[in-house]
CSV table of C-alpha atoms and ligand atoms in Angstrom, one decimal:
chain,number,residue,atom,x,y,z
A,1,MET,CA,1.7,9.1,26.3
A,2,GLY,CA,4.9,8.9,25.2
A,3,ARG,CA,6.1,8.0,21.5
A,4,TYR,CA,6.8,4.2,22.1
A,5,LEU,CA,4.5,1.4,23.4
A,6,ILE,CA,6.2,-1.7,24.9
A,7,ALA,CA,3.6,-4.1,24.8
A,8,GLY,CA,4.1,-7.9,26.3
A,9,ASN,CA,1.7,-10.8,25.1
A,10,TRP,CA,2.2,-13.7,27.5
A,11,LYS,CA,-0.1,-15.9,25.1
A,12,MET,CA,-1.0,-19.3,27.0
A,13,ASN,CA,1.9,-19.2,29.6
A,14,LEU,CA,2.8,-18.7,33.1
A,15,ASN,CA,0.3,-19.7,36.0
A,16,GLN,CA,-1.4,-17.6,38.8
A,17,SER,CA,1.4,-16.6,40.9
A,18,ASP,CA,4.1,-16.6,38.0
A,19,SER,CA,1.7,-14.1,36.4
A,20,ARG,CA,1.3,-12.3,39.6
A,21,ALA,CA,5.0,-12.1,40.3
A,22,LEU,CA,5.6,-11.3,36.4
A,23,ALA,CA,3.4,-8.0,36.5
A,24,ALA,CA,4.6,-7.0,40.3
A,25,ALA,CA,8.4,-7.2,39.1
A,26,ILE,CA,7.4,-5.1,35.8
A,27,ALA,CA,5.3,-2.5,37.9
A,28,ALA,CA,8.2,-2.1,40.2
A,29,GLN,CA,10.6,-0.9,37.8
A,30,ALA,CA,7.7,0.9,35.4
A,31,GLY,CA,8.6,4.5,36.5
A,32,ASP,CA,12.4,4.2,35.3
A,33,VAL,CA,11.3,3.4,31.8
A,34,GLU,CA,10.5,6.1,29.6
A,35,ALA,CA,8.2,4.2,27.1
A,36,ASP,CA,4.6,3.1,27.8
A,37,LEU,CA,3.9,-0.4,29.1
A,38,LEU,CA,1.2,-2.7,28.6
A,39,VAL,CA,1.0,-6.3,29.8
A,40,CYS,CA,-1.6,-8.7,28.1
A,41,PRO,CA,-1.9,-12.1,30.3
A,42,PRO,CA,-4.0,-15.0,29.7
A,43,HIS,CA,-8.1,-13.8,30.3
A,44,VAL,CA,-7.9,-16.0,33.7
A,45,TYR,CA,-5.3,-14.2,35.3
A,46,LEU,CA,-6.3,-10.5,34.5
A,47,ASN,CA,-8.1,-9.9,37.6
A,48,GLN,CA,-5.0,-11.0,39.4
A,49,VAL,CA,-2.6,-8.9,37.2
A,50,ALA,CA,-5.0,-5.8,37.6
A,51,ALA,CA,-4.2,-6.1,41.2
A,52,GLU,CA,-0.7,-6.2,41.1
A,53,ILE,CA,-0.2,-3.0,38.7
A,54,ALA,CA,-2.9,-1.0,40.2
A,55,GLY,CA,-1.6,2.5,40.6
A,56,THR,CA,1.2,2.1,38.4
A,57,PRO,CA,1.8,3.3,35.0
A,58,VAL,CA,1.4,-0.5,33.5
A,59,ALA,CA,-1.6,-0.8,31.5
A,60,LEU,CA,-3.6,-4.0,31.2
A,61,GLY,CA,-4.7,-6.0,27.8
A,62,ALA,CA,-6.4,-8.7,26.7
A,63,GLN,CA,-4.8,-11.2,23.9
A,64,ASN,CA,-8.3,-11.2,22.1
A,65,ALA,CA,-12.1,-10.3,22.7
A,66,TYR,CA,-15.2,-11.1,21.5
A,67,HIS,CA,-17.5,-8.9,19.2
A,68,GLU,CA,-21.0,-9.9,20.7
A,69,PRO,CA,-22.1,-8.0,23.9
A,70,SER,CA,-23.1,-11.0,25.8
A,71,GLY,CA,-25.1,-14.4,25.4
A,72,ALA,CA,-24.6,-17.7,24.4
A,73,PHE,CA,-21.2,-17.9,23.2
A,74,THR,CA,-19.5,-20.5,25.1
A,75,GLY,CA,-15.9,-19.5,25.9
A,76,GLU,CA,-15.8,-16.4,24.8
A,77,THR,CA,-14.9,-13.0,26.6
A,78,SER,CA,-17.0,-9.6,25.8
A,79,VAL,CA,-15.5,-6.2,25.5
A,80,ALA,CA,-17.6,-5.0,28.6
A,81,MET,CA,-16.0,-8.2,30.9
A,82,LEU,CA,-12.6,-6.9,29.7
A,83,ALA,CA,-13.3,-3.7,30.6
A,84,ASP,CA,-14.8,-4.4,34.0
A,85,VAL,CA,-11.7,-6.4,35.0
A,86,GLY,CA,-9.9,-3.3,34.1
A,87,CYS,CA,-8.3,-4.0,30.5
A,88,GLN,CA,-7.4,-0.6,28.4
A,89,PHE,CA,-6.2,-2.3,25.2
A,90,ALA,CA,-7.1,-5.6,23.3
A,91,ILE,CA,-4.8,-7.3,20.7
A,92,LEU,CA,-6.9,-8.2,17.9
A,93,GLY,CA,-5.9,-10.5,14.9
A,94,HIS,CA,-2.8,-11.7,16.3
A,95,SER,CA,-1.0,-14.4,13.6
A,96,GLU,CA,-1.9,-17.2,16.1
A,97,ARG,CA,-5.6,-16.3,16.1
A,98,ARG,CA,-5.4,-16.1,12.3
A,99,HIS,CA,-3.5,-19.0,11.6
A,100,VAL,CA,-4.0,-21.5,14.3
A,101,MET,CA,-7.8,-20.5,15.1
A,102,GLY,CA,-8.6,-19.4,11.7
A,103,GLU,CA,-9.6,-16.0,12.5
A,104,THR,CA,-10.5,-14.0,9.3
A,105,ASP,CA,-10.2,-9.9,8.2
A,106,ALA,CA,-13.8,-10.0,8.7
A,107,ASP,CA,-13.9,-11.4,12.2
A,108,VAL,CA,-11.0,-8.9,13.3
A,109,ASN,CA,-13.4,-6.2,11.9
A,110,LYS,CA,-16.3,-7.1,14.0
A,111,LYS,CA,-13.8,-7.4,17.0
A,112,LEU,CA,-12.2,-3.6,16.0
A,113,HIS,CA,-15.6,-2.3,15.9
A,114,ALA,CA,-16.9,-3.6,19.3
A,115,VAL,CA,-13.6,-3.0,21.0
A,116,LEU,CA,-13.6,0.7,20.2
A,117,ALA,CA,-17.5,1.0,21.1
A,118,GLY,CA,-16.2,-0.4,24.5
A,119,GLY,CA,-13.8,2.3,25.0
A,120,LEU,CA,-10.9,0.1,24.8
A,121,THR,CA,-7.6,0.4,22.3
A,122,PRO,CA,-7.4,-2.4,19.9
A,123,ILE,CA,-3.9,-3.5,18.9
A,124,VAL,CA,-4.5,-4.8,15.3
A,125,CYS,CA,-2.3,-7.3,14.0
A,126,VAL,CA,-1.1,-7.7,10.4
A,127,GLY,CA,1.9,-9.6,8.9
A,128,GLU,CA,2.7,-12.0,5.9
A,129,LEU,CA,3.7,-15.7,5.9
A,130,LEU,CA,7.4,-16.6,4.9
A,131,ALA,CA,6.3,-17.9,1.3
A,132,GLU,CA,4.2,-14.6,0.8
A,133,ARG,CA,7.5,-12.6,1.7
A,134,GLU,CA,9.5,-15.0,-0.5
A,135,SER,CA,6.9,-14.7,-3.4
A,136,GLY,CA,6.9,-10.6,-3.1
A,137,GLN,CA,3.7,-10.8,-1.8
A,138,THR,CA,4.3,-8.8,1.4
A,139,ASP,CA,2.8,-5.3,0.5
A,140,ALA,CA,-0.1,-7.1,-1.2
A,141,VAL,CA,-1.0,-9.2,1.9
A,142,ILE,CA,-0.5,-6.2,4.7
A,143,ALA,CA,-2.7,-4.1,2.3
A,144,LYS,CA,-5.5,-6.7,2.1
A,145,GLN,CA,-5.5,-7.4,5.8
A,146,PHE,CA,-5.3,-3.8,6.6
A,147,GLU,CA,-8.6,-3.0,4.3
A,148,GLY,CA,-10.1,-5.8,5.7
A,149,SER,CA,-9.7,-5.6,9.6
A,150,LEU,CA,-10.0,-1.7,9.4
A,151,ALA,CA,-13.3,-1.6,7.2
A,152,GLY,CA,-15.6,1.2,8.2
A,153,LEU,CA,-13.0,2.8,10.7
A,154,THR,CA,-13.9,6.7,10.9
A,155,ALA,CA,-11.1,9.0,11.0
A,156,GLU,CA,-12.2,9.8,14.4
A,157,ASP,CA,-11.8,6.2,15.6
A,158,ALA,CA,-8.7,5.7,13.5
A,159,THR,CA,-6.7,8.0,16.1
A,160,LYS,CA,-8.0,5.6,18.9
A,161,ILE,CA,-6.1,2.2,17.2
A,162,VAL,CA,-2.6,0.7,17.4
A,163,LEU,CA,-1.6,-1.2,14.4
A,164,ALA,CA,1.1,-4.1,15.1
A,165,TYR,CA,3.4,-5.6,12.0
A,166,GLU,CA,4.0,-9.2,12.9
A,167,PRO,CA,5.6,-11.2,10.2
A,168,VAL,CA,4.5,-14.5,10.9
A,169,TRP,CA,7.9,-15.8,10.1
A,170,ALA,CA,9.3,-13.7,12.9
A,171,ILE,CA,6.9,-14.9,15.4
A,172,GLY,CA,8.2,-17.1,18.1
A,173,THR,CA,11.2,-18.0,15.7
A,174,GLY,CA,14.2,-16.2,16.8
A,175,LYS,CA,14.2,-15.0,13.3
A,176,VAL,CA,13.7,-11.4,13.5
A,177,ALA,CA,13.0,-8.7,10.8
A,178,THR,CA,15.9,-6.5,9.7
A,179,PRO,CA,15.1,-2.8,11.1
A,180,ASP,CA,15.1,-2.0,7.0
A,181,GLN,CA,12.3,-4.9,6.6
A,182,ALA,CA,10.4,-3.6,9.4
A,183,GLU,CA,10.8,0.2,8.5
A,184,GLN,CA,9.6,-0.6,4.9
A,185,VAL,CA,6.1,-2.2,5.7
A,186,HIS,CA,6.0,0.4,8.8
A,187,ALA,CA,5.9,3.1,6.1
A,188,GLY,CA,3.9,1.3,4.1
A,189,LEU,CA,1.3,1.2,6.7
A,190,ARG,CA,1.6,4.9,7.4
A,191,LYS,CA,1.1,5.5,3.7
A,192,LEU,CA,-2.0,3.5,3.8
A,193,LEU,CA,-3.2,5.3,6.8
A,194,SER,CA,-2.3,8.8,5.5
A,195,ASP,CA,-3.9,7.8,1.8
A,196,ARG,CA,-7.2,6.5,3.6
A,197,TYR,CA,-7.3,9.3,6.4
A,198,ASN,CA,-4.8,12.1,6.3
A,199,ALA,CA,-1.1,12.6,7.2
A,200,GLU,CA,-1.7,14.1,10.4
A,201,ILE,CA,-4.3,11.2,11.7
A,202,ALA,CA,-1.2,8.6,10.0
A,203,LYS,CA,1.3,10.2,12.2
A,204,SER,CA,-0.6,9.9,15.2
A,205,ILE,CA,-1.2,6.3,15.1
A,206,ARG,CA,1.3,3.7,17.0
A,207,LEU,CA,3.0,1.3,14.9
A,208,LEU,CA,4.5,-1.5,16.8
A,209,TYR,CA,6.7,-4.3,15.3
A,210,GLY,CA,6.5,-7.8,16.8
A,211,GLY,CA,8.5,-10.8,15.8
A,212,SER,CA,11.5,-12.1,18.0
A,213,VAL,CA,12.1,-8.9,19.6
A,214,LYS,CA,14.9,-9.4,22.2
A,215,PRO,CA,16.7,-6.9,24.6
A,216,ASP,CA,19.5,-6.9,22.0
A,217,ASN,CA,17.6,-5.8,18.9
A,218,ALA,CA,14.7,-3.7,20.5
A,219,ALA,CA,16.8,-0.4,20.4
A,220,GLU,CA,17.8,-0.8,16.9
A,221,LEU,CA,14.2,-1.5,15.5
A,222,MET,CA,12.8,1.3,17.7
A,223,SER,CA,15.1,3.9,16.1
A,224,GLN,CA,13.4,3.2,12.7
A,225,PRO,CA,11.3,6.4,11.9
A,226,ASN,CA,7.8,4.4,11.6
A,227,VAL,CA,8.5,2.0,14.5
A,228,ASP,CA,6.6,3.5,17.5
A,229,GLY,CA,7.2,0.6,19.7
A,230,VAL,CA,7.2,-3.3,20.0
A,231,LEU,CA,4.9,-6.6,20.7
A,232,VAL,CA,6.8,-8.7,22.7
A,233,GLY,CA,6.1,-12.4,23.1
A,234,GLY,CA,8.7,-14.9,24.7
A,235,ALA,CA,10.9,-12.1,25.9
A,236,SER,CA,7.8,-10.3,27.6
A,237,LEU,CA,8.0,-13.6,30.3
A,238,LYS,CA,11.0,-12.3,32.0
A,239,ALA,CA,10.6,-9.0,33.9
A,240,ALA,CA,14.3,-8.2,33.3
A,241,ASP,CA,14.1,-8.9,29.7
A,242,PHE,CA,11.0,-6.7,29.1
A,243,LEU,CA,12.3,-3.9,31.0
A,244,ALA,CA,15.4,-3.9,29.2
A,245,ILE,CA,13.4,-3.9,25.7
A,246,ALA,CA,11.5,-1.1,27.1
A,247,ALA,CA,14.9,0.7,28.0
A,248,GLY,CA,15.6,0.4,24.3
A,249,ALA,CA,13.1,3.1,23.5
A,250,SER,CA,15.4,5.7,25.3
A,251,LYS,CA,18.3,4.5,23.4
A,252,ALA,CA,16.1,4.8,20.2
A,253,SER,CA,14.8,8.0,20.7
B,301,PEP,C1,3.9,-12.3,19.7
B,301,PEP,O1,3.4,-13.1,20.8
B,301,PEP,O2,3.3,-11.4,19.1
B,301,PEP,C2,5.4,-12.4,19.4
B,301,PEP,C3,5.7,-11.4,18.7
B,301,PEP,O3,6.1,-13.2,20.0
B,301,PEP,P1,7.7,-13.4,20.0
B,301,PEP,O4,8.1,-12.4,20.4
B,301,PEP,O5,8.1,-14.5,20.8
B,301,PEP,O6,8.0,-13.9,18.4
């Protein structure tokens, strides 16, 4: 595992053949990239993408997971099912899950414990709305999401998670946080981790930035001391852009 993780969140985009082609194109170049690469296709394409990236350094992740192990939960996908098709990661509490589907910190927390129990790495997303930033509430919002989403997380399990700071106003809008804005929140998250656990554990947890990351801004974001990678939406749908973003990790380090 290197310092940087470059994660692609394909959201509800692409079809079966496009998903396969994108995964294959990323996998073909993955050996040239110093960063760890992760692709998170829609659930229905996980199997096909798994086949394309098998035997390559590209990891597979899900965009969501349900906390119950099985049963009458129509439309949901358990952690065991995700593991069964080869997922190593699951994104939890993405802003679209929080703000479109109404997920709460308590929901994210249940999912976090289920994902860890199932042996996958959770990528827990936090981030403030524009109105919250403009009214000076960013730190308080992040701290509340941190506490609620990570409730009951032991020190041992804390070393197994990834956190993603995704300001809601920067997701899919073309408005990227400045490297200073990202670093400020990331340094705050590192401190929250350090205060709750210890400095060594805090340092071992990768903190990703997400929100309109593109090839031309990725390296500068990742050159910040507390930015250990990026979670990429729109630009992860083109292999060349995703790989150019990943190449930014080498320039940053
Ligand atoms: C995301 O989907 O997590 C994201 C950050 O999207 P975009 O890169 O398109 O802003």
